[in-house]
């Protein structure tokens, strides 16, 4: 049956992914089940989305209640769930103004537009430059792709939006060298995700913040993957004692409902996007708002960031042990429940074997295994994953 569905899928879907040969049907906590009833322990959470685990009754009920009321109005009117959601994100982040989108890439688009508008209102120029990072990932739409630091993702789609310069992540001098009187923003992930799980060095992120302050350049932090508690802090920058001028979030923000957002300080909010400058049909609809409110309610109820710190530390120790026992592993990086193991060769055989043995893992690039479990994962789940991982490494 599974094979037939996969063949059907390949006959109708545009082939933009090389998918794993599994059809998931439902989930329960940190377990997923395929349509044949086989159980899997999930260490991917749909790429950092399903932070609260599957089959979460209170979350499902919150959505069902909202569905029975209304799911969409339009941004030409107010709705209470979006206002409550905005208040929750503001409280969690300390940012002042929010714009809801439907995805991460759209949040990045909005952030870039806000930065350009801010600079335009300041000096009237239309040739502003943005500094982005090599190995970054910000999404697949043209603006987001233009600041994504993997040339092979961009090449066939050139020309990108203009005036983007790429610096090296964690190399402050390389950022400094690109600053001109036209620079309006620096955009980067607080922890690089797709690029291979690279956390910002403290000196680097503080240095970039200081450079931005010195030159009145906006710092945009992309927290789409590393935010929403994954690093052990609600937003990863909070650990460093820096604050962005503009921030993006998505993935776990709605825990399964497609939603993203970009946020900014009052200073940027007062001097950038105005009525007519930006919009969205769906963004911040009542269903998305209800999801976000319930997500934050449960984060608080479960004291989830503390839990992430504790289980994340445990995962870190266990992966250090795996690294020590395996010379093919070159490096181990990450924070909280966002970690990566870098091998000296391709990791696809390990991921395939783990899947066969009931553990879902994912790569970041071809040589790195990425660990992004639901944030509600427990230590015994880590133990179960590690046992399967050790066995799967023998495939190499
Ligand atoms: C996933 C991701 C995006 C893109 O989000 P989409 O919802 O897929 O558009 C942007 N930035 C980062 C850091 C991401 O991890």
GROMACS .gro file of C-alpha atoms and ligand atoms in nm:
model
  411
    1UNK     CA    1   0.000   0.000   0.000
    2UNK     CA    2   0.275   0.248   0.097
    3UNK     CA    3   0.461   0.186  -0.230
    4UNK     CA    4   0.146   0.253  -0.432
    5UNK     CA    5   0.088   0.586  -0.258
    6UNK     CA    6   0.449   0.687  -0.315
    7UNK     CA    7   0.419   0.608  -0.687
    8UNK     CA    8   0.099   0.810  -0.705
    9UNK     CA    9   0.268   1.101  -0.530
   10UNK     CA   10   0.557   1.094  -0.776
   11UNK     CA   11   0.311   1.108  -1.066
   12UNK     CA   12   0.137   1.426  -0.945
   13UNK     CA   13   0.377   1.626  -0.728
   14UNK     CA   14   0.647   1.841  -0.880
   15UNK     CA   15   0.969   1.660  -0.802
   16UNK     CA   16   1.141   1.927  -0.592
   17UNK     CA   17   1.232   1.689  -0.309
   18UNK     CA   18   1.404   1.352  -0.296
   19UNK     CA   19   1.168   1.218  -0.034
   20UNK     CA   20   1.227   0.938   0.214
   21UNK     CA   21   1.018   0.633   0.126
   22UNK     CA   22   0.762   0.669   0.403
   23UNK     CA   23   0.405   0.802   0.425
   24UNK     CA   24   0.326   0.933   0.773
   25UNK     CA   25  -0.032   0.905   0.887
   26UNK     CA   26  -0.060   1.030   1.244
   27UNK     CA   27   0.139   1.105   1.555
   28UNK     CA   28   0.127   1.080   1.930
   29UNK     CA   29   0.366   1.277   2.151
   30UNK     CA   30   0.713   1.226   2.005
   31UNK     CA   31   0.607   0.923   1.800
   32UNK     CA   32   0.500   0.915   1.437
   33UNK     CA   33   0.312   0.633   1.266
   34UNK     CA   34   0.318   0.549   0.897
   35UNK     CA   35   0.013   0.428   0.710
   36UNK     CA   36   0.111   0.066   0.774
   37UNK     CA   37   0.110   0.133   1.148
   38UNK     CA   38   0.489   0.125   1.197
   39UNK     CA   39   0.606   0.345   1.486
   40UNK     CA   40   0.891   0.598   1.464
   41UNK     CA   41   1.065   0.813   1.724
   42UNK     CA   42   1.078   1.163   1.580
   43UNK     CA   43   1.399   1.365   1.597
   44UNK     CA   44   1.304   1.611   1.321
   45UNK     CA   45   0.962   1.751   1.423
   46UNK     CA   46   0.884   1.839   1.062
   47UNK     CA   47   1.202   2.054   1.048
   48UNK     CA   48   1.163   2.220   1.384
   49UNK     CA   49   0.790   2.281   1.361
   50UNK     CA   50   0.603   2.040   1.587
   51UNK     CA   51   0.765   2.157   1.911
   52UNK     CA   52   0.476   2.047   2.132
   53UNK     CA   53   0.458   1.695   1.994
   54UNK     CA   54   0.180   1.527   1.804
   55UNK     CA   55  -0.179   1.459   1.903
   56UNK     CA   56  -0.169   1.742   2.155
   57UNK     CA   57  -0.528   1.757   2.276
   58UNK     CA   58  -0.536   2.112   2.411
   59UNK     CA   59  -0.372   2.242   2.093
   60UNK     CA   60  -0.611   2.046   1.870
   61UNK     CA   61  -0.910   2.166   2.073
   62UNK     CA   62  -0.798   2.529   2.049
   63UNK     CA   63  -0.786   2.495   1.671
   64UNK     CA   64  -1.120   2.313   1.651
   65UNK     CA   65  -1.289   2.580   1.862
   66UNK     CA   66  -1.156   2.851   1.635
   67UNK     CA   67  -1.257   2.659   1.322
   68UNK     CA   68  -1.614   2.647   1.449
   69UNK     CA   69  -1.613   3.024   1.498
   70UNK     CA   70  -1.425   3.164   1.198
   71UNK     CA   71  -1.092   3.091   1.029
   72UNK     CA   72  -1.048   3.394   0.808
   73UNK     CA   73  -1.159   3.755   0.804
   74UNK     CA   74  -0.902   3.978   0.625
   75UNK     CA   75  -0.643   4.224   0.743
   76UNK     CA   76  -0.888   4.505   0.663
   77UNK     CA   77  -1.060   4.412   0.990
   78UNK     CA   78  -0.943   4.333   1.343
   79UNK     CA   79  -0.967   3.988   1.501
   80UNK     CA   80  -0.908   3.897   1.864
   81UNK     CA   81  -0.689   3.582   1.819
   82UNK     CA   82  -0.435   3.778   1.611
   83UNK     CA   83  -0.421   4.059   1.867
   84UNK     CA   84  -0.373   3.810   2.151
   85UNK     CA   85  -0.108   3.629   1.946
   86UNK     CA   86   0.073   3.957   1.878
   87UNK     CA   87   0.075   4.035   2.251
   88UNK     CA   88   0.218   3.689   2.325
   89UNK     CA   89   0.502   3.719   2.072
   90UNK     CA   90   0.578   4.072   2.188
   91UNK     CA   91   0.598   3.956   2.551
   92UNK     CA   92   0.822   3.662   2.459
   93UNK     CA   93   1.059   3.866   2.242
   94UNK     CA   94   1.057   4.218   2.381
   95UNK     CA   95   1.008   4.344   2.026
   96UNK     CA   96   0.740   4.609   1.973
   97UNK     CA   97   0.562   4.568   1.639
   98UNK     CA   98   0.464   4.254   1.454
   99UNK     CA   99   0.345   4.159   1.106
  100UNK     CA  100   0.211   3.805   1.059
  101UNK     CA  101   0.294   3.606   0.745
  102UNK     CA  102   0.217   3.251   0.628
  103UNK     CA  103   0.573   3.120   0.615
  104UNK     CA  104   0.933   3.184   0.704
  105UNK     CA  105   1.035   3.305   0.361
  106UNK     CA  106   0.757   3.565   0.366
  107UNK     CA  107   0.873   3.685   0.705
  108UNK     CA  108   1.222   3.737   0.557
  109UNK     CA  109   1.073   3.924   0.259
  110UNK     CA  110   0.894   4.159   0.495
  111UNK     CA  111   1.204   4.211   0.706
  112UNK     CA  112   1.408   4.306   0.399
  113UNK     CA  113   1.140   4.548   0.279
  114UNK     CA  114   1.120   4.711   0.622
  115UNK     CA  115   1.498   4.757   0.628
  116UNK     CA  116   1.509   4.913   0.283
  117UNK     CA  117   1.217   5.144   0.362
  118UNK     CA  118   1.379   5.254   0.688
  119UNK     CA  119   1.696   5.349   0.502
  120UNK     CA  120   1.502   5.514   0.219
  121UNK     CA  121   1.315   5.738   0.462
  122UNK     CA  122   1.646   5.834   0.619
  123UNK     CA  123   1.847   5.935   0.310
  124UNK     CA  124   1.617   5.903   0.006
  125UNK     CA  125   1.858   5.670  -0.177
  126UNK     CA  126   1.744   5.366  -0.372
  127UNK     CA  127   2.075   5.183  -0.393
  128UNK     CA  128   2.103   5.041  -0.042
  129UNK     CA  129   2.307   4.731   0.026
  130UNK     CA  130   2.237   4.438   0.254
  131UNK     CA  131   2.505   4.218   0.409
  132UNK     CA  132   2.416   3.848   0.441
  133UNK     CA  133   2.623   3.544   0.542
  134UNK     CA  134   2.780   3.259   0.351
  135UNK     CA  135   2.611   2.924   0.426
  136UNK     CA  136   2.298   3.102   0.548
  137UNK     CA  137   1.947   2.990   0.466
  138UNK     CA  138   1.653   3.230   0.459
  139UNK     CA  139   1.401   3.068   0.224
  140UNK     CA  140   1.315   3.009  -0.141
  141UNK     CA  141   1.134   3.323  -0.258
  142UNK     CA  142   1.339   3.577  -0.452
  143UNK     CA  143   1.422   3.816  -0.171
  144UNK     CA  144   1.492   3.539   0.080
  145UNK     CA  145   1.690   3.346  -0.180
  146UNK     CA  146   1.894   3.655  -0.262
  147UNK     CA  147   2.028   3.661   0.095
  148UNK     CA  148   2.075   3.282   0.112
  149UNK     CA  149   2.446   3.202   0.110
  150UNK     CA  150   2.446   2.882  -0.092
  151UNK     CA  151   2.530   2.967  -0.455
  152UNK     CA  152   2.383   2.644  -0.597
  153UNK     CA  153   2.036   2.739  -0.466
  154UNK     CA  154   2.058   3.074  -0.647
  155UNK     CA  155   2.246   3.009  -0.969
  156UNK     CA  156   1.968   2.897  -1.206
  157UNK     CA  157   1.740   3.177  -1.087
  158UNK     CA  158   1.966   3.476  -1.138
  159UNK     CA  159   1.941   3.768  -1.135
  160UNK     CA  160   1.867   3.791  -0.765
  161UNK     CA  161   1.762   4.118  -0.604
  162UNK     CA  162   2.059   4.350  -0.624
  163UNK     CA  163   2.311   4.490  -0.379
  164UNK     CA  164   2.355   4.187  -0.155
  165UNK     CA  165   2.705   4.125  -0.017
  166UNK     CA  166   2.810   3.802   0.154
  167UNK     CA  167   3.034   3.793   0.459
  168UNK     CA  168   3.165   3.490   0.650
  169UNK     CA  169   2.967   3.387   0.954
  170UNK     CA  170   3.160   3.426   1.281
  171UNK     CA  171   3.419   3.644   1.104
  172UNK     CA  172   3.362   4.001   1.218
  173UNK     CA  173   3.635   4.147   0.996
  174UNK     CA  174   3.462   4.006   0.688
  175UNK     CA  175   3.144   4.195   0.787
  176UNK     CA  176   3.338   4.513   0.864
  177UNK     CA  177   3.506   4.498   0.524
  178UNK     CA  178   3.170   4.507   0.343
  179UNK     CA  179   3.018   4.805   0.521
  180UNK     CA  180   2.973   5.113   0.303
  181UNK     CA  181   2.761   5.428   0.332
  182UNK     CA  182   2.494   5.235   0.138
  183UNK     CA  183   2.464   4.943   0.382
  184UNK     CA  184   2.116   4.939   0.534
  185UNK     CA  185   2.104   4.598   0.706
  186UNK     CA  186   2.291   4.289   0.815
  187UNK     CA  187   2.082   3.971   0.805
  188UNK     CA  188   2.185   3.647   0.971
  189UNK     CA  189   2.058   3.347   1.162
  190UNK     CA  190   2.144   3.348   1.532
  191UNK     CA  191   2.225   2.979   1.487
  192UNK     CA  192   2.273   2.874   1.124
  193UNK     CA  193   2.040   2.581   1.057
  194UNK     CA  194   2.036   2.438   0.703
  195UNK     CA  195   2.394   2.557   0.659
  196UNK     CA  196   2.514   2.304   0.916
  197UNK     CA  197   2.418   2.404   1.274
  198UNK     CA  198   2.665   2.682   1.346
  199UNK     CA  199   2.583   2.893   1.656
  200UNK     CA  200   2.701   3.253   1.648
  201UNK     CA  201   3.011   3.317   1.857
  202UNK     CA  202   2.932   3.565   2.129
  203UNK     CA  203   3.208   3.804   2.022
  204UNK     CA  204   3.081   3.790   1.664
  205UNK     CA  205   2.716   3.866   1.729
  206UNK     CA  206   2.806   4.139   1.980
  207UNK     CA  207   3.056   4.278   1.733
  208UNK     CA  208   2.798   4.286   1.453
  209UNK     CA  209   2.552   4.458   1.689
  210UNK     CA  210   2.814   4.721   1.774
  211UNK     CA  211   2.902   4.776   1.406
  212UNK     CA  212   2.534   4.821   1.322
  213UNK     CA  213   2.489   5.071   1.605
  214UNK     CA  214   2.795   5.265   1.498
  215UNK     CA  215   2.676   5.299   1.136
  216UNK     CA  216   2.295   5.313   1.196
  217UNK     CA  217   2.253   4.982   1.014
  218UNK     CA  218   1.964   4.753   1.106
  219UNK     CA  219   2.044   4.408   1.244
  220UNK     CA  220   1.796   4.145   1.120
  221UNK     CA  221   1.812   3.817   1.309
  222UNK     CA  222   1.644   3.519   1.145
  223UNK     CA  223   1.506   3.306   1.428
  224UNK     CA  224   1.285   3.090   1.209
  225UNK     CA  225   1.464   2.766   1.299
  226UNK     CA  226   1.658   2.849   1.616
  227UNK     CA  227   1.382   3.050   1.782
  228UNK     CA  228   1.068   2.950   1.971
  229UNK     CA  229   1.258   2.781   2.251
  230UNK     CA  230   1.475   2.550   2.047
  231UNK     CA  231   1.806   2.688   2.177
  232UNK     CA  232   1.688   2.678   2.539
  233UNK     CA  233   1.585   3.045   2.516
  234UNK     CA  234   1.259   3.165   2.363
  235UNK     CA  235   1.471   3.339   2.101
  236UNK     CA  236   1.833   3.241   2.061
  237UNK     CA  237   1.965   3.600   2.069
  238UNK     CA  238   1.837   3.635   2.426
  239UNK     CA  239   2.128   3.423   2.547
  240UNK     CA  240   2.382   3.666   2.402
  241UNK     CA  241   2.246   3.985   2.551
  242UNK     CA  242   2.204   4.148   2.210
  243UNK     CA  243   1.876   4.255   2.053
  244UNK     CA  244   1.793   4.275   1.683
  245UNK     CA  245   1.618   4.571   1.521
  246UNK     CA  246   1.411   4.329   1.313
  247UNK     CA  247   1.351   3.962   1.381
  248UNK     CA  248   1.187   3.683   1.185
  249UNK     CA  249   1.012   3.378   1.327
  250UNK     CA  250   0.803   3.092   1.182
  251UNK     CA  251   0.836   2.708   1.203
  252UNK     CA  252   0.741   2.631   1.568
  253UNK     CA  253   0.548   2.958   1.604
  254UNK     CA  254   0.225   2.786   1.500
  255UNK     CA  255   0.339   2.427   1.572
  256UNK     CA  256   0.184   2.298   1.249
  257UNK     CA  257  -0.039   2.580   1.131
  258UNK     CA  258   0.147   2.767   0.855
  259UNK     CA  259   0.242   3.098   1.011
  260UNK     CA  260   0.542   3.326   1.037
  261UNK     CA  261   0.607   3.681   1.146
  262UNK     CA  262   0.854   3.963   1.136
  263UNK     CA  263   0.890   4.192   1.432
  264UNK     CA  264   1.069   4.519   1.487
  265UNK     CA  265   1.149   4.774   1.751
  266UNK     CA  266   0.926   5.078   1.792
  267UNK     CA  267   1.199   5.293   1.636
  268UNK     CA  268   1.194   5.090   1.313
  269UNK     CA  269   0.817   5.048   1.329
  270UNK     CA  270   0.768   5.424   1.337
  271UNK     CA  271   0.998   5.486   1.042
  272UNK     CA  272   0.953   5.207   0.789
  273UNK     CA  273   0.648   5.024   0.650
  274UNK     CA  274   0.333   5.233   0.638
  275UNK     CA  275  -0.027   5.171   0.521
  276UNK     CA  276  -0.011   5.045   0.164
  277UNK     CA  277   0.354   4.935   0.181
  278UNK     CA  278   0.298   4.571   0.265
  279UNK     CA  279   0.015   4.322   0.294
  280UNK     CA  280  -0.106   3.964   0.298
  281UNK     CA  281  -0.442   3.799   0.245
  282UNK     CA  282  -0.409   3.520   0.501
  283UNK     CA  283  -0.135   3.641   0.735
  284UNK     CA  284  -0.254   3.667   1.095
  285UNK     CA  285  -0.590   3.511   1.032
  286UNK     CA  286  -0.791   3.395   1.337
  287UNK     CA  287  -0.690   3.029   1.296
  288UNK     CA  288  -0.319   3.114   1.294
  289UNK     CA  289  -0.376   3.351   1.585
  290UNK     CA  290  -0.549   3.082   1.789
  291UNK     CA  291  -0.263   2.840   1.721
  292UNK     CA  292   0.004   3.090   1.831
  293UNK     CA  293  -0.186   3.177   2.151
  294UNK     CA  294  -0.216   2.811   2.245
  295UNK     CA  295   0.150   2.747   2.164
  296UNK     CA  296   0.265   3.023   2.400
  297UNK     CA  297   0.017   2.911   2.667
  298UNK     CA  298   0.166   2.563   2.663
  299UNK     CA  299   0.528   2.685   2.649
  300UNK     CA  300   0.459   2.870   2.974
  301UNK     CA  301   0.258   2.591   3.134
  302UNK     CA  302   0.532   2.336   3.059
  303UNK     CA  303   0.820   2.576   3.136
  304UNK     CA  304   0.948   2.449   2.804
  305UNK     CA  305   1.269   2.652   2.773
  306UNK     CA  306   1.398   2.505   3.101
  307UNK     CA  307   1.305   2.158   2.978
  308UNK     CA  308   1.494   2.223   2.653
  309UNK     CA  309   1.804   2.331   2.846
  310UNK     CA  310   1.794   2.015   3.056
  311UNK     CA  311   1.724   1.760   2.781
  312UNK     CA  312   1.944   1.954   2.539
  313UNK     CA  313   2.239   1.924   2.778
  314UNK     CA  314   2.170   1.552   2.808
  315UNK     CA  315   2.155   1.514   2.427
  316UNK     CA  316   2.480   1.709   2.405
  317UNK     CA  317   2.657   1.473   2.646
  318UNK     CA  318   2.527   1.164   2.468
  319UNK     CA  319   2.631   1.293   2.126
  320UNK     CA  320   2.976   1.378   2.268
  321UNK     CA  321   3.006   1.011   2.369
  322UNK     CA  322   2.905   0.900   2.020
  323UNK     CA  323   3.160   1.139   1.873
  324UNK     CA  324   3.435   1.010   2.102
  325UNK     CA  325   3.366   0.653   1.991
  326UNK     CA  326   3.358   0.724   1.617
  327UNK     CA  327   3.658   0.865   1.428
  328UNK     CA  328   3.437   0.942   1.125
  329UNK     CA  329   3.270   1.217   1.328
  330UNK     CA  330   3.463   1.541   1.286
  331UNK     CA  331   3.259   1.785   1.491
  332UNK     CA  332   2.956   1.823   1.716
  333UNK     CA  333   2.784   2.161   1.746
  334UNK     CA  334   2.463   2.322   1.859
  335UNK     CA  335   2.256   2.453   2.144
  336UNK     CA  336   1.951   2.318   2.323
  337UNK     CA  337   1.760   2.083   2.098
  338UNK     CA  338   1.926   2.206   1.780
  339UNK     CA  339   2.243   2.004   1.733
  340UNK     CA  340   2.450   1.859   1.453
  341UNK     CA  341   2.706   1.584   1.409
  342UNK     CA  342   2.948   1.643   1.124
  343UNK     CA  343   3.097   1.336   0.958
  344UNK     CA  344   3.390   1.307   0.718
  345UNK     CA  345   3.156   1.145   0.461
  346UNK     CA  346   2.793   1.147   0.345
  347UNK     CA  347   2.542   1.059   0.613
  348UNK     CA  348   2.251   0.940   0.397
  349UNK     CA  349   2.315   0.569   0.478
  350UNK     CA  350   2.292   0.645   0.852
  351UNK     CA  351   1.967   0.837   0.815
  352UNK     CA  352   1.815   0.565   0.596
  353UNK     CA  353   1.914   0.289   0.838
  354UNK     CA  354   1.778   0.483   1.137
  355UNK     CA  355   1.449   0.533   0.954
  356UNK     CA  356   1.432   0.162   0.882
  357UNK     CA  357   1.488   0.103   1.254
  358UNK     CA  358   1.219   0.350   1.358
  359UNK     CA  359   1.403   0.677   1.425
  360UNK     CA  360   1.348   0.984   1.208
  361UNK     CA  361   1.663   1.194   1.157
  362UNK     CA  362   1.752   1.457   0.897
  363UNK     CA  363   2.067   1.597   0.739
  364UNK     CA  364   2.196   1.953   0.705
  365UNK     CA  365   2.412   1.942   0.394
  366UNK     CA  366   2.535   1.599   0.293
  367UNK     CA  367   2.774   1.532   0.582
  368UNK     CA  368   2.588   1.656   0.888
  369UNK     CA  369   2.312   1.481   1.082
  370UNK     CA  370   2.081   1.736   1.235
  371UNK     CA  371   1.886   1.675   1.557
  372UNK     CA  372   1.567   1.881   1.587
  373UNK     CA  373   1.333   1.677   1.807
  374UNK     CA  374   1.000   1.800   1.942
  375UNK     CA  375   1.086   2.019   2.242
  376UNK     CA  376   0.881   1.794   2.472
  377UNK     CA  377   1.125   1.506   2.418
  378UNK     CA  378   1.248   1.326   2.733
  379UNK     CA  379   1.587   1.181   2.827
  380UNK     CA  380   1.470   0.824   2.767
  381UNK     CA  381   1.380   0.924   2.411
  382UNK     CA  382   1.735   1.052   2.371
  383UNK     CA  383   1.865   0.715   2.493
  384UNK     CA  384   1.640   0.529   2.247
  385UNK     CA  385   1.757   0.749   1.958
  386UNK     CA  386   2.126   0.712   2.054
  387UNK     CA  387   2.097   0.331   2.054
  388UNK     CA  388   1.955   0.334   1.700
  389UNK     CA  389   2.206   0.598   1.587
  390UNK     CA  390   2.505   0.391   1.707
  391UNK     CA  391   2.375   0.089   1.520
  392UNK     CA  392   2.306   0.294   1.204
  393UNK     CA  393   2.658   0.445   1.204
  394UNK     CA  394   2.785   0.093   1.135
  395UNK     CA  395   2.640   0.138   0.783
  396UNK     CA  396   2.929   0.371   0.698
  397LIG     C1  397   1.304   2.716   0.721
  397LIG     C2  398   1.374   2.846   0.724
  397LIG     C3  399   1.332   2.955   0.646
  397LIG     C4  400   1.221   2.945   0.544
  397LIG     O1  401   1.098   2.916   0.603
  397LIG     P1  402   0.977   2.863   0.511
  397LIG     O2  403   0.861   2.855   0.605
  397LIG     O3  404   1.019   2.729   0.458
  397LIG     O4  405   0.958   2.961   0.402
  397LIG     C5  406   1.397   3.075   0.661
  397LIG     N1  407   1.499   3.089   0.750
  397LIG     C6  408   1.542   2.987   0.826
  397LIG     C7  409   1.654   3.009   0.922
  397LIG     C8  410   1.483   2.861   0.815
  397LIG     O5  411   1.529   2.759   0.886
   0.00000   0.00000   0.00000
